[in-house]
Amino acid sequence: MAIFPCIGMSGTGTLWLENSALHTEFLYTSGLAAGLGSNDIGLDRGQAGGGKVVSFERAGHKVFMVQGNESFRSSSANPAERRSVEDSFAKSILWGFTVAAESNGRVLVDATDFVVRDGHGAANALRPGTYRVDKARSAVYMPRTKGFPKNSEIEVR
């Protein structure tokens, strides 16, 4: 089941994502499509960021991207014991999306702010100095943004 079988860009530069698989775990990763041009800094083309097992959960007019705590798990056959371990360690809400539309169990969210940011943490490698993403000079790069049956790839400039 695809998480985002539909990726679309509006004329205003908004990236819309359709989610049809709430509560389904998937792997979220980031990476660098292009390098910085300096090996000393360590921001090299194709560099992969740490992967996270996440899922989407609906809360009213919001859809949260949630990361569970994978460090502590129970192998018990007892459901109550497994639930006890799950409840003992907090989940992290990585992002909150506002539902723009919904139909037949699918929700449409604006994912522009989520993807047009430094999700890879590249600014931390650029020290000394203070660096950040300038939204006025950043956008989704649609020629390399694709939705496939089992994954979606989004590139940002």
PDB file of C-alpha atoms in Angstrom:
ATOM      1  CA  MET A   1       0.000   0.000   0.000  1.00  0.00           C
ATOM      2  CA  ALA A   2       1.449   3.363  -0.987  1.00  0.00           C
ATOM      3  CA  ILE A   3       1.677   6.140   1.565  1.00  0.00           C
ATOM      4  CA  PHE A   4       1.686   8.945  -0.981  1.00  0.00           C
ATOM      5  CA  PRO A   5       0.408   7.570  -4.271  1.00  0.00           C
ATOM      6  CA  CYS A   6      -0.349  11.089  -5.420  1.00  0.00           C
ATOM      7  CA  ILE A   7       2.113  13.976  -5.422  1.00  0.00           C
ATOM      8  CA  GLY A   8       1.077  17.183  -7.090  1.00  0.00           C
ATOM      9  CA  MET A   9       2.270  20.742  -7.328  1.00  0.00           C
ATOM     10  CA  SER A  10      -0.082  23.676  -7.568  1.00  0.00           C
ATOM     11  CA  GLY A  11       0.566  26.785  -9.604  1.00  0.00           C
ATOM     12  CA  THR A  12       1.418  28.574  -6.348  1.00  0.00           C
ATOM     13  CA  GLY A  13       4.315  26.222  -5.522  1.00  0.00           C
ATOM     14  CA  THR A  14       2.417  24.142  -2.981  1.00  0.00           C
ATOM     15  CA  LEU A  15       3.335  20.449  -2.751  1.00  0.00           C
ATOM     16  CA  TRP A  16       0.200  18.397  -2.092  1.00  0.00           C
ATOM     17  CA  LEU A  17       0.473  14.857  -0.795  1.00  0.00           C
ATOM     18  CA  GLU A  18      -2.342  12.350  -0.624  1.00  0.00           C
ATOM     19  CA  ASN A  19      -2.177   9.871   2.237  1.00  0.00           C
ATOM     20  CA  SER A  20      -4.225   6.705   2.082  1.00  0.00           C
ATOM     21  CA  ALA A  21      -2.412   4.652   4.728  1.00  0.00           C
ATOM     22  CA  LEU A  22      -2.819   6.123   8.209  1.00  0.00           C
ATOM     23  CA  HIS A  23      -1.177   4.044  10.976  1.00  0.00           C
ATOM     24  CA  THR A  24       1.023   2.195   8.453  1.00  0.00           C
ATOM     25  CA  GLU A  25       4.721   2.242   9.311  1.00  0.00           C
ATOM     26  CA  PHE A  26       7.176   3.307   6.621  1.00  0.00           C
ATOM     27  CA  LEU A  27      10.794   4.408   6.348  1.00  0.00           C
ATOM     28  CA  TYR A  28      11.436   8.158   6.124  1.00  0.00           C
ATOM     29  CA  THR A  29      14.934   9.191   5.034  1.00  0.00           C
ATOM     30  CA  SER A  30      16.656  12.325   3.822  1.00  0.00           C
ATOM     31  CA  GLY A  31      19.735  12.742   1.674  1.00  0.00           C
ATOM     32  CA  LEU A  32      21.772  15.170  -0.375  1.00  0.00           C
ATOM     33  CA  ALA A  33      21.187  15.203  -4.137  1.00  0.00           C
ATOM     34  CA  ALA A  34      24.196  17.476  -4.658  1.00  0.00           C
ATOM     35  CA  GLY A  35      27.395  18.019  -2.734  1.00  0.00           C
ATOM     36  CA  LEU A  36      28.855  21.214  -1.381  1.00  0.00           C
ATOM     37  CA  GLY A  37      32.146  20.868  -3.259  1.00  0.00           C
ATOM     38  CA  SER A  38      34.369  20.638  -0.199  1.00  0.00           C
ATOM     39  CA  ASN A  39      35.308  17.211   1.136  1.00  0.00           C
ATOM     40  CA  ASP A  40      36.460  18.707   4.452  1.00  0.00           C
ATOM     41  CA  ILE A  41      32.928  19.754   5.395  1.00  0.00           C
ATOM     42  CA  GLY A  42      31.426  16.340   4.686  1.00  0.00           C
ATOM     43  CA  LEU A  43      28.301  17.296   2.766  1.00  0.00           C
ATOM     44  CA  ASP A  44      28.782  14.985  -0.198  1.00  0.00           C
ATOM     45  CA  ARG A  45      26.460  14.187  -3.102  1.00  0.00           C
ATOM     46  CA  GLY A  46      24.340  11.126  -2.376  1.00  0.00           C
ATOM     47  CA  GLN A  47      24.913  11.305   1.371  1.00  0.00           C
ATOM     48  CA  ALA A  48      22.091   9.541   3.190  1.00  0.00           C
ATOM     49  CA  GLY A  49      20.601  10.827   6.410  1.00  0.00           C
ATOM     50  CA  GLY A  50      19.477   8.594   9.213  1.00  0.00           C
ATOM     51  CA  GLY A  51      16.323   6.655   8.475  1.00  0.00           C
ATOM     52  CA  LYS A  52      13.338   6.775  10.775  1.00  0.00           C
ATOM     53  CA  VAL A  53      10.423   4.363  11.056  1.00  0.00           C
ATOM     54  CA  VAL A  54       7.360   6.614  11.102  1.00  0.00           C
ATOM     55  CA  SER A  55       3.618   6.507  10.558  1.00  0.00           C
ATOM     56  CA  PHE A  56       0.830   9.011  10.111  1.00  0.00           C
ATOM     57  CA  GLU A  57      -1.899   9.482  12.701  1.00  0.00           C
ATOM     58  CA  ARG A  58      -5.032  11.548  12.307  1.00  0.00           C
ATOM     59  CA  ALA A  59      -6.038  13.995  15.056  1.00  0.00           C
ATOM     60  CA  GLY A  60      -9.038  16.071  14.008  1.00  0.00           C
ATOM     61  CA  HIS A  61      -8.040  18.400  11.180  1.00  0.00           C
ATOM     62  CA  LYS A  62      -4.346  17.441  11.567  1.00  0.00           C
ATOM     63  CA  VAL A  63      -2.246  14.521  10.396  1.00  0.00           C
ATOM     64  CA  PHE A  64       0.857  13.919  12.510  1.00  0.00           C
ATOM     65  CA  MET A  65       4.045  12.213  11.349  1.00  0.00           C
ATOM     66  CA  VAL A  66       4.906  10.080  14.383  1.00  0.00           C
ATOM     67  CA  GLN A  67       8.147   8.291  15.199  1.00  0.00           C
ATOM     68  CA  GLY A  68       7.876   5.513  17.747  1.00  0.00           C
ATOM     69  CA  ASN A  69      10.678   4.643  20.138  1.00  0.00           C
ATOM     70  CA  GLU A  70      12.457   1.727  18.447  1.00  0.00           C
ATOM     71  CA  SER A  71      15.074   1.419  21.193  1.00  0.00           C
ATOM     72  CA  PHE A  72      12.756  -0.432  23.582  1.00  0.00           C
ATOM     73  CA  ARG A  73      10.562  -3.296  22.417  1.00  0.00           C
ATOM     74  CA  SER A  74       8.925  -6.350  23.907  1.00  0.00           C
ATOM     75  CA  SER A  75       9.123  -9.821  22.385  1.00  0.00           C
ATOM     76  CA  SER A  76       6.468 -11.106  24.765  1.00  0.00           C
ATOM     77  CA  ALA A  77       3.510 -13.042  23.404  1.00  0.00           C
ATOM     78  CA  ASN A  78       1.353 -11.212  25.967  1.00  0.00           C
ATOM     79  CA  PRO A  79      -0.366  -8.216  24.304  1.00  0.00           C
ATOM     80  CA  ALA A  80      -0.658  -6.386  27.641  1.00  0.00           C
ATOM     81  CA  GLU A  81       3.097  -6.634  28.202  1.00  0.00           C
ATOM     82  CA  ARG A  82       3.837  -5.399  24.659  1.00  0.00           C
ATOM     83  CA  ARG A  83       1.428  -2.495  25.197  1.00  0.00           C
ATOM     84  CA  SER A  84       3.048  -1.693  28.566  1.00  0.00           C
ATOM     85  CA  VAL A  85       6.473  -1.335  26.944  1.00  0.00           C
ATOM     86  CA  GLU A  86       5.025   0.769  24.105  1.00  0.00           C
ATOM     87  CA  ASP A  87       3.254   3.083  26.577  1.00  0.00           C
ATOM     88  CA  SER A  88       6.363   3.472  28.759  1.00  0.00           C
ATOM     89  CA  PHE A  89       8.404   5.271  26.088  1.00  0.00           C
ATOM     90  CA  ALA A  90       7.190   8.436  24.413  1.00  0.00           C
ATOM     91  CA  LYS A  91       6.637   8.753  20.684  1.00  0.00           C
ATOM     92  CA  SER A  92       7.887  11.833  18.851  1.00  0.00           C
ATOM     93  CA  ILE A  93       5.648  13.940  16.628  1.00  0.00           C
ATOM     94  CA  LEU A  94       8.028  14.991  13.855  1.00  0.00           C
ATOM     95  CA  TRP A  95       5.553  17.162  11.946  1.00  0.00           C
ATOM     96  CA  GLY A  96       1.933  18.242  11.899  1.00  0.00           C
ATOM     97  CA  PHE A  97       0.118  18.639   8.578  1.00  0.00           C
ATOM     98  CA  THR A  98      -3.246  20.360   8.172  1.00  0.00           C
ATOM     99  CA  VAL A  99      -5.868  18.392   6.232  1.00  0.00           C
ATOM    100  CA  ALA A 100      -6.946  20.388   3.186  1.00  0.00           C
ATOM    101  CA  ALA A 101      -9.396  17.807   1.815  1.00  0.00           C
ATOM    102  CA  GLU A 102     -10.496  14.238   2.386  1.00  0.00           C
ATOM    103  CA  SER A 103     -12.415  11.564   0.512  1.00  0.00           C
ATOM    104  CA  ASN A 104     -12.972   7.815   0.961  1.00  0.00           C
ATOM    105  CA  GLY A 105     -10.347   7.393   3.698  1.00  0.00           C
ATOM    106  CA  ARG A 106      -7.718   9.489   1.915  1.00  0.00           C
ATOM    107  CA  VAL A 107      -6.481  12.847   3.138  1.00  0.00           C
ATOM    108  CA  LEU A 108      -4.775  15.617   1.201  1.00  0.00           C
ATOM    109  CA  VAL A 109      -2.166  17.693   3.036  1.00  0.00           C
ATOM    110  CA  ASP A 110       0.093  20.603   2.168  1.00  0.00           C
ATOM    111  CA  ALA A 111       3.624  19.245   2.652  1.00  0.00           C
ATOM    112  CA  THR A 112       5.530  22.269   1.322  1.00  0.00           C
ATOM    113  CA  ASP A 113       6.895  23.532   4.650  1.00  0.00           C
ATOM    114  CA  PHE A 114       7.873  19.991   5.661  1.00  0.00           C
ATOM    115  CA  VAL A 115       9.988  19.366   2.564  1.00  0.00           C
ATOM    116  CA  VAL A 116      11.340  22.908   2.016  1.00  0.00           C
ATOM    117  CA  ARG A 117      13.509  22.912   5.126  1.00  0.00           C
ATOM    118  CA  ASP A 118      16.856  21.543   6.286  1.00  0.00           C
ATOM    119  CA  GLY A 119      15.540  18.095   7.128  1.00  0.00           C
ATOM    120  CA  HIS A 120      19.009  16.615   6.590  1.00  0.00           C
ATOM    121  CA  GLY A 121      20.687  18.956   9.100  1.00  0.00           C
ATOM    122  CA  ALA A 122      23.222  20.313   6.613  1.00  0.00           C
ATOM    123  CA  ALA A 123      23.380  23.730   8.328  1.00  0.00           C
ATOM    124  CA  ASN A 124      24.930  22.083  11.400  1.00  0.00           C
ATOM    125  CA  ALA A 125      27.983  21.100   9.313  1.00  0.00           C
ATOM    126  CA  LEU A 126      28.551  24.698   8.195  1.00  0.00           C
ATOM    127  CA  ARG A 127      30.342  26.053  11.265  1.00  0.00           C
ATOM    128  CA  PRO A 128      31.304  28.635  12.289  1.00  0.00           C
ATOM    129  CA  GLY A 129      28.388  30.735  11.169  1.00  0.00           C
ATOM    130  CA  THR A 130      24.617  30.674  11.194  1.00  0.00           C
ATOM    131  CA  TYR A 131      22.991  29.109   8.159  1.00  0.00           C
ATOM    132  CA  ARG A 132      19.350  28.371   7.424  1.00  0.00           C
ATOM    133  CA  VAL A 133      17.059  27.622   4.507  1.00  0.00           C
ATOM    134  CA  ASP A 134      15.853  30.770   2.771  1.00  0.00           C
ATOM    135  CA  LYS A 135      12.302  29.979   1.648  1.00  0.00           C
ATOM    136  CA  ALA A 136      12.404  32.804  -0.901  1.00  0.00           C
ATOM    137  CA  ARG A 137      15.226  30.950  -2.699  1.00  0.00           C
ATOM    138  CA  SER A 138      13.997  27.396  -2.152  1.00  0.00           C
ATOM    139  CA  ALA A 139      11.377  25.267  -3.871  1.00  0.00           C
ATOM    140  CA  VAL A 140      10.372  21.709  -4.671  1.00  0.00           C
ATOM    141  CA  TYR A 141      12.254  20.516  -7.763  1.00  0.00           C
ATOM    142  CA  MET A 142       9.420  18.822  -9.653  1.00  0.00           C
ATOM    143  CA  PRO A 143      11.502  17.172 -12.433  1.00  0.00           C
ATOM    144  CA  ARG A 144      13.034  14.894  -9.763  1.00  0.00           C
ATOM    145  CA  THR A 145       9.960  14.552  -7.535  1.00  0.00           C
ATOM    146  CA  LYS A 146       8.057  11.345  -8.161  1.00  0.00           C
ATOM    147  CA  GLY A 147       5.415   9.159  -6.591  1.00  0.00           C
ATOM    148  CA  PHE A 148       5.745   5.390  -7.072  1.00  0.00           C
ATOM    149  CA  PRO A 149       3.518   2.537  -5.851  1.00  0.00           C
ATOM    150  CA  LYS A 150       5.801   1.760  -2.876  1.00  0.00           C
ATOM    151  CA  ASN A 151       7.709   4.991  -2.287  1.00  0.00           C
ATOM    152  CA  SER A 152       7.850   8.700  -2.997  1.00  0.00           C
ATOM    153  CA  GLU A 153      10.946  10.758  -3.747  1.00  0.00           C
ATOM    154  CA  ILE A 154      10.913  14.521  -3.283  1.00  0.00           C
ATOM    155  CA  GLU A 155      13.782  16.808  -4.219  1.00  0.00           C
ATOM    156  CA  VAL A 156      14.120  20.386  -3.047  1.00  0.00           C
ATOM    157  CA  ARG A 157      16.427  23.115  -4.299  1.00  0.00           C
TER     158      ARG A 157
END
